[in-house]
Structure formats: structure tokens, C-alpha cells
Coordinates of N, CA and C in Angstrom, one line a residue:
M1 N -4.5 23.2 24.2 CA -2.8 21.9 23.9 C -3.6 20.4 24.2
K2 N -4.4 20.5 23.4 CA -4.9 19.1 22.4 C -3.8 18.6 21.2
Y3 N -2.7 20.1 20.1 CA -2.7 19.0 19.5 C -0.9 20.1 19.3
I4 N -0.8 20.5 21.2 CA 0.8 21.3 21.4 C 1.6 19.8 21.0
C5 N 1.1 18.4 21.9 CA 1.4 17.1 21.8 C 2.4 17.0 20.3
V6 N 1.3 16.9 19.7 CA 1.8 16.0 18.9 C 2.8 17.2 17.8
L7 N 3.0 18.5 17.7 CA 3.4 19.6 16.9 C 4.6 19.5 17.8
L8 N 5.0 19.2 18.8 CA 6.1 19.4 19.8 C 6.6 17.5 19.2
A9 N 6.0 16.5 19.5 CA 6.5 15.3 19.3 C 7.0 15.3 17.4
A10 N 6.5 15.9 16.6 CA 6.8 16.5 15.7 C 8.4 17.3 15.2
L11 N 8.3 17.8 16.4 CA 9.4 19.0 16.8 C 10.2 18.4 17.2
L12 N 10.5 17.4 17.5 CA 11.4 16.7 18.2 C 12.1 15.6 17.2
L13 N 11.0 14.2 16.4 CA 11.6 13.8 16.3 C 12.0 14.2 14.7
L14 N 12.0 15.3 14.5 CA 12.7 16.3 13.5 C 14.5 16.7 13.8
C15 N 14.7 16.6 15.1 CA 15.8 16.5 15.4 C 16.9 15.7 15.0
L16 N 16.2 14.2 14.5 CA 16.7 13.1 13.5 C 17.7 13.6 13.0
A17 N 17.3 14.1 11.8 CA 17.9 14.6 10.9 C 19.0 16.3 11.2
P18 N 19.4 16.3 10.7 CA 20.9 17.5 10.3 C 19.5 18.5 10.2
M19 N 19.9 19.4 11.2 CA 19.5 20.8 11.1 C 20.6 21.4 11.6
P20 N 20.2 22.8 11.7 CA 20.9 24.0 12.2 C 20.6 23.8 13.3
Y21 N 21.9 24.1 13.9 CA 22.0 25.1 15.7 C 20.5 24.5 16.2
G22 N 20.9 26.6 16.1 CA 19.4 27.4 16.2 C 17.8 26.8 16.2
Y23 N 17.9 25.1 15.7 CA 16.6 24.8 15.2 C 16.7 24.0 16.8
Y24 N 17.8 23.3 16.7 CA 17.9 22.4 18.4 C 17.4 23.5 19.5
Q25 N 18.4 24.4 18.9 CA 17.8 26.2 19.9 C 16.5 25.9 20.5
L26 N 15.7 26.2 19.3 CA 14.2 26.0 19.4 C 13.1 25.5 20.0
V27 N 13.8 24.1 19.7 CA 12.5 23.0 20.2 C 13.8 22.8 21.9
R28 N 14.7 23.1 21.6 CA 14.5 23.0 24.0 C 13.7 23.6 24.0
F29 N 13.7 25.0 24.1 CA 13.1 26.4 24.4 C 11.9 26.0 24.5
V30 N 11.5 25.2 23.5 CA 9.7 24.9 23.5 C 9.1 24.3 23.7
S31 N 10.0 23.4 24.0 CA 10.0 21.6 25.1 C 9.9 22.3 26.5
M32 N 10.9 22.7 26.6 CA 11.3 23.5 27.8 C 9.5 23.8 28.4
V33 N 9.7 25.0 28.2 CA 7.4 25.6 28.0 C 6.9 25.1 28.2
V34 N 6.6 23.7 26.9 CA 5.6 22.6 27.0 C 5.3 21.8 28.6
F35 N 6.8 22.0 28.4 CA 6.8 20.5 30.3 C 6.4 21.0 31.0
A36 N 7.2 22.6 31.5 CA 6.8 23.0 32.0 C 5.2 23.1 32.6
V37 N 3.9 23.4 31.4 CA 2.9 24.4 31.8 C 2.5 22.7 31.4
M38 N 2.5 21.2 31.1 CA 1.8 20.2 31.2 C 2.1 19.9 33.2
A39 N 3.5 20.3 33.8 CA 4.4 19.6 34.3 C 2.8 20.7 35.5
Y40 N 2.1 21.9 35.6 CA 2.0 22.3 36.6 C 0.1 21.7 36.0
Q41 N -0.6 21.6 34.6 CA -1.5 20.9 34.7 C -1.7 19.4 35.5
Y42 N -0.8 19.2 35.7 CA -0.9 17.3 35.9 C -1.3 18.0 37.1
Y43 N -0.4 19.2 38.4 CA -0.2 19.4 39.5 C -1.3 19.4 39.6
V44 N -2.3 20.0 39.3 CA -3.9 20.5 39.2 C -4.6 19.9 39.6
K45 N -4.3 18.5 39.0 CA -5.5 17.7 38.1 C -5.1 16.5 39.1
K46 N -3.8 17.3 40.5 CA -3.2 16.2 41.2 C -3.0 14.8 41.1
Q47 N -2.1 15.0 39.8 CA -1.5 13.4 39.6 C -0.2 14.2 40.0
E48 N 1.0 13.5 40.7 CA 1.7 14.3 41.0 C 3.1 13.4 40.2
M49 N 2.6 12.5 39.9 CA 3.7 11.0 39.3 C 3.8 12.0 37.8
C50 N 3.2 12.6 37.2 CA 2.8 13.2 36.2 C 3.7 14.5 35.9
A51 N 2.9 15.3 37.3 CA 3.7 16.3 37.7 C 5.8 16.1 37.6
V52 N 5.4 15.2 38.3 CA 7.4 15.6 38.4 C 8.3 15.0 37.4
A53 N 7.2 14.1 36.7 CA 8.0 13.7 34.7 C 8.4 14.6 34.3
F54 N 7.1 15.3 34.0 CA 7.3 16.2 33.5 C 7.9 17.9 33.8
G55 N 8.2 18.0 34.6 CA 9.1 18.8 35.2 C 10.4 18.5 35.2
A56 N 10.1 17.7 35.5 CA 12.0 16.6 35.0 C 12.3 16.7 33.9
L57 N 11.4 16.8 32.4 CA 11.5 16.3 31.2 C 12.0 18.4 30.8
A58 N 10.8 19.3 31.8 CA 11.3 20.2 31.5 C 12.8 21.4 31.6
L59 N 12.9 20.2 33.2 CA 14.9 20.9 33.3 C 16.0 19.6 32.2
L60 N 15.4 18.8 32.3 CA 16.3 18.5 30.9 C 16.3 19.1 29.3
F61 N 15.2 19.6 29.4 CA 15.6 20.5 27.5 C 15.8 21.6 28.1
Q62 N 15.7 21.9 28.9 CA 16.1 23.3 29.4 C 17.4 24.0 28.5
P63 N 17.3 25.5 28.0 CA 18.6 25.8 27.2 C 19.4 26.6 28.0
F64 N 19.0 26.9 28.5 CA 19.9 27.5 29.6 C 21.6 26.5 29.9
V65 N 21.3 25.4 30.8 CA 22.5 25.2 30.8 C 22.2 23.4 30.4
K66 N 24.0 23.7 29.3 CA 23.7 22.1 28.4 C 24.0 21.2 29.7
I67 N 23.6 20.5 29.1 CA 23.4 18.9 29.4 C 23.7 17.9 28.0
A68 N 25.1 17.5 28.1 CA 25.9 17.4 27.5 C 25.8 15.6 27.0
L69 N 24.2 15.1 26.7 CA 23.9 14.1 26.4 C 25.4 13.3 25.3
G70 N 25.3 13.7 24.4 CA 25.7 13.4 22.8 C 24.2 12.7 21.8
R71 N 25.0 12.9 20.8 CA 23.4 13.5 20.1 C 23.3 12.1 19.6
T72 N 23.6 10.9 19.7 CA 22.9 9.6 19.9 C 22.1 9.6 21.2
M73 N 22.9 10.2 22.2 CA 21.8 10.2 23.7 C 20.7 10.5 23.5
W74 N 21.0 12.2 22.6 CA 19.5 13.1 22.4 C 18.5 12.6 22.0
N75 N 18.8 12.1 20.8 CA 18.9 11.0 19.7 C 17.4 9.8 20.0
I76 N 17.7 9.1 21.4 CA 17.2 8.7 22.2 C 16.3 9.4 22.7
V77 N 16.4 10.5 23.4 CA 15.0 10.6 24.4 C 14.9 11.2 23.9
D78 N 15.3 11.8 22.8 CA 13.9 12.4 22.4 C 13.0 11.7 21.4
V79 N 13.8 10.6 21.1 CA 12.2 9.9 19.7 C 11.0 9.1 21.1
I80 N 12.0 8.2 22.2 CA 11.4 8.4 23.8 C 9.9 8.9 23.8
V81 N 10.5 10.3 24.2 CA 9.9 11.7 24.3 C 8.3 11.6 23.5
A82 N 9.4 11.3 22.1 CA 8.6 12.0 20.8 C 6.9 10.4 21.3
I83 N 7.1 9.7 21.5 CA 6.2 8.6 21.7 C 6.1 8.6 22.3
L84 N 6.2 9.4 23.9 CA 5.4 9.5 25.0 C 4.5 10.7 25.0
L85 N 4.4 11.6 23.6 CA 3.6 12.5 23.7 C 2.5 12.7 22.8
I86 N 2.3 10.8 21.8 CA 1.7 11.0 21.5 C 1.0 9.7 21.9
V87 N 0.9 8.8 22.8 CA 0.9 7.9 23.7 C -0.5 9.1 24.1
I88 N 0.3 10.3 24.7 CA -0.9 10.4 26.1 C -1.7 11.3 25.2
W89 N -1.0 12.1 24.3 CA -2.3 12.9 23.1 C -3.4 11.9 22.6
Y90 N -3.7 10.3 22.4 CA -4.0 9.6 21.7 C -5.1 9.1 23.2
K91 N -4.4 9.3 25.0 CA -5.6 8.8 25.1 C -6.0 10.1 25.7
E92 N -5.8 11.0 26.0 CA -6.2 12.6 26.5 C -7.7 12.2 24.8
R93 N -7.9 12.2 24.8 CA -8.1 12.0 22.7 C -9.3 10.6 23.3
K94 N -8.8 9.7 24.2 CA -9.6 8.1 23.8 C -10.5 8.9 24.7
E95 N -10.3 9.9 26.0 CA -10.6 9.9 27.3 C -12.8 10.8 27.1
K96 N -12.1 12.1 26.2 CA -12.7 12.3 25.9 C -14.1 12.1 25.4
T97 N -14.0 11.5 24.2 CA -14.7 10.3 23.3 C -15.9 10.2 24.2
N98 N -15.6 9.4 25.5 CA -16.1 8.1 26.1 C -17.4 8.9 27.2

């Protein structure tokens, strides 16, 4: 899971570029799976707030029932979530080195 956050952040930031519709569907599915796994991992670690937050992100990004936010709003969400993922990756990496 250590580099999955960085990879997903890169995928989300690539959504800012004009891509085929299938790419956005793939990113939504991958995001849903990664966020669900992260929610479960935080739940096991007894960090309920993080578990709820990532569970909510899994629901937001799920590709089965469309949540129509508009392209601009999705771009904002993608950037915020990408930054969040990079911060989490950096903090976990820093904690392991200490």
C-alpha cells in the first residue's frame, strides 16, 4: 500500500487533462477499491475518523451510481484528494523512518 497512494494521486491529477471517458471510469473504479481498502485498514487500526472519511470517498468515487458534480467540481475534488493522499503517504513514510 505504500506507493498505491502516490499512484492514485497521479491518476487523479491526470484527470485534469482531457482524457477518454473510459479513463475516468477506470479511475473511479480504482479509487473506490483503494479507498475501501484504506477505510478497512484504518478501521482495523481503530482510527474511526479516517475510516469514515475513506469510506465516504469510496462512496463518492464509486462508478455504479453517478454523482453529477460537473467537470469543474470533480477537478477540484480530484486535486484535493490527490494532495490528501500525498500528505498521508509522506506522513506514513516519515513515521516508518523514525
